[in-house]
Amino acid sequence: MEAIKLYKGKTVVLDRSNVDTDQIIPKQFLKRIERTGFGHFLFYNWRFDENGNERSDFELNQPESKGASILIAGENFGCGSSREHAPWSLHDYGFKVVIAPSFADIFYQNCLKNGMLPIKLKSEEVKDLMARAVRERDYHLQIDLPNQTVTDENGFAAKFEIHPYWKQMLVNGWDEISITLQYEDKIKSYEQKVEGISV
């Protein structure tokens, strides 16, 4: 996975609460077996009409939203089913960071496991960010994961919490397979020992 240390990205606001995983990636698109290719179907029923045309009034379809990699959302983001496809689709679309006052627990964990950083900030801080993003249009934030801060160029600064284990994983670009492979020599040694005993 790609490491996240200092990250600067363009923002887009989705000022909606209780966005569930079926809204993030509708169930009819869950048949793919790869982790890639889901970005086109992100928020599909909100982004497209029944003929597959973009809805001009949806937030991600606005010209100023193109290229955004930081999503600022409302409370309880990612509620509903535990489908891992939700963070896959967000990540495949281009989002690296999601900021919200709160997340569904399973969605939050799935983001971390898939190399995407979910950041919980206070409600008033998220509202401030939303107002700045709407006002400034081409609004960027800088995420400093080692120091656990979110800042902009106009005086906004906030701290966020993250478990040390997941912080280490994201800063180093590790997934759980990477952790296992760090013990490859010990695993091979054990396998050889077990094979010797069984012979």
Short mmCIF file of N, CA and C in Angstrom, two decimals, residues 119 121 143-150 158-164 167:
data_model
loop_
_atom_site.label_atom_id
_atom_site.label_comp_id
_atom_site.label_asym_id
_atom_site.label_seq_id
_atom_site.Cartn_x
_atom_site.Cartn_y
_atom_site.Cartn_z
N ILE A 119 -10.60 10.20 9.29
CA ILE A 119 -10.24 11.13 10.36
C ILE A 119 -11.51 11.62 11.05
N LEU A 121 -13.11 14.30 13.42
CA LEU A 121 -12.94 15.62 14.02
C LEU A 121 -14.23 16.01 14.73
N ILE A 143 -2.65 16.93 5.58
CA ILE A 143 -2.75 15.94 6.65
C ILE A 143 -1.34 15.55 7.06
N ASP A 144 -1.02 15.74 8.31
CA ASP A 144 0.27 15.33 8.88
C ASP A 144 -0.02 14.14 9.80
N LEU A 145 0.13 12.93 9.25
CA LEU A 145 -0.22 11.75 10.04
C LEU A 145 0.72 11.52 11.22
N PRO A 146 2.05 11.66 11.07
CA PRO A 146 2.90 11.49 12.24
C PRO A 146 2.52 12.39 13.42
N ASN A 147 2.13 13.63 13.12
CA ASN A 147 1.75 14.57 14.19
C ASN A 147 0.24 14.65 14.40
N GLN A 148 -0.52 13.90 13.58
CA GLN A 148 -1.97 13.78 13.72
C GLN A 148 -2.68 15.13 13.66
N THR A 149 -2.36 15.91 12.61
CA THR A 149 -2.97 17.22 12.45
C THR A 149 -3.59 17.37 11.07
N VAL A 150 -4.62 18.21 11.02
CA VAL A 150 -5.25 18.65 9.77
C VAL A 150 -5.13 20.16 9.74
N ALA A 158 -6.41 21.36 13.42
CA ALA A 158 -7.13 20.45 14.31
C ALA A 158 -6.30 19.19 14.51
N LYS A 159 -6.43 18.62 15.69
CA LYS A 159 -5.76 17.35 16.01
C LYS A 159 -6.77 16.22 15.90
N PHE A 160 -6.28 15.03 15.54
CA PHE A 160 -7.15 13.87 15.49
C PHE A 160 -6.47 12.68 16.15
N GLU A 161 -7.27 11.72 16.57
CA GLU A 161 -6.77 10.52 17.23
C GLU A 161 -6.73 9.35 16.24
N ILE A 162 -5.76 8.48 16.43
CA ILE A 162 -5.68 7.25 15.65
C ILE A 162 -4.90 6.24 16.50
N HIS A 163 -5.30 4.99 16.44
CA HIS A 163 -4.62 3.95 17.21
C HIS A 163 -3.17 3.82 16.72
N PRO A 164 -2.20 3.71 17.63
CA PRO A 164 -0.79 3.62 17.23
C PRO A 164 -0.50 2.52 16.22
N LYS A 167 -1.67 3.78 12.84
CA LYS A 167 -0.80 4.89 12.45
C LYS A 167 0.50 4.34 11.87
#
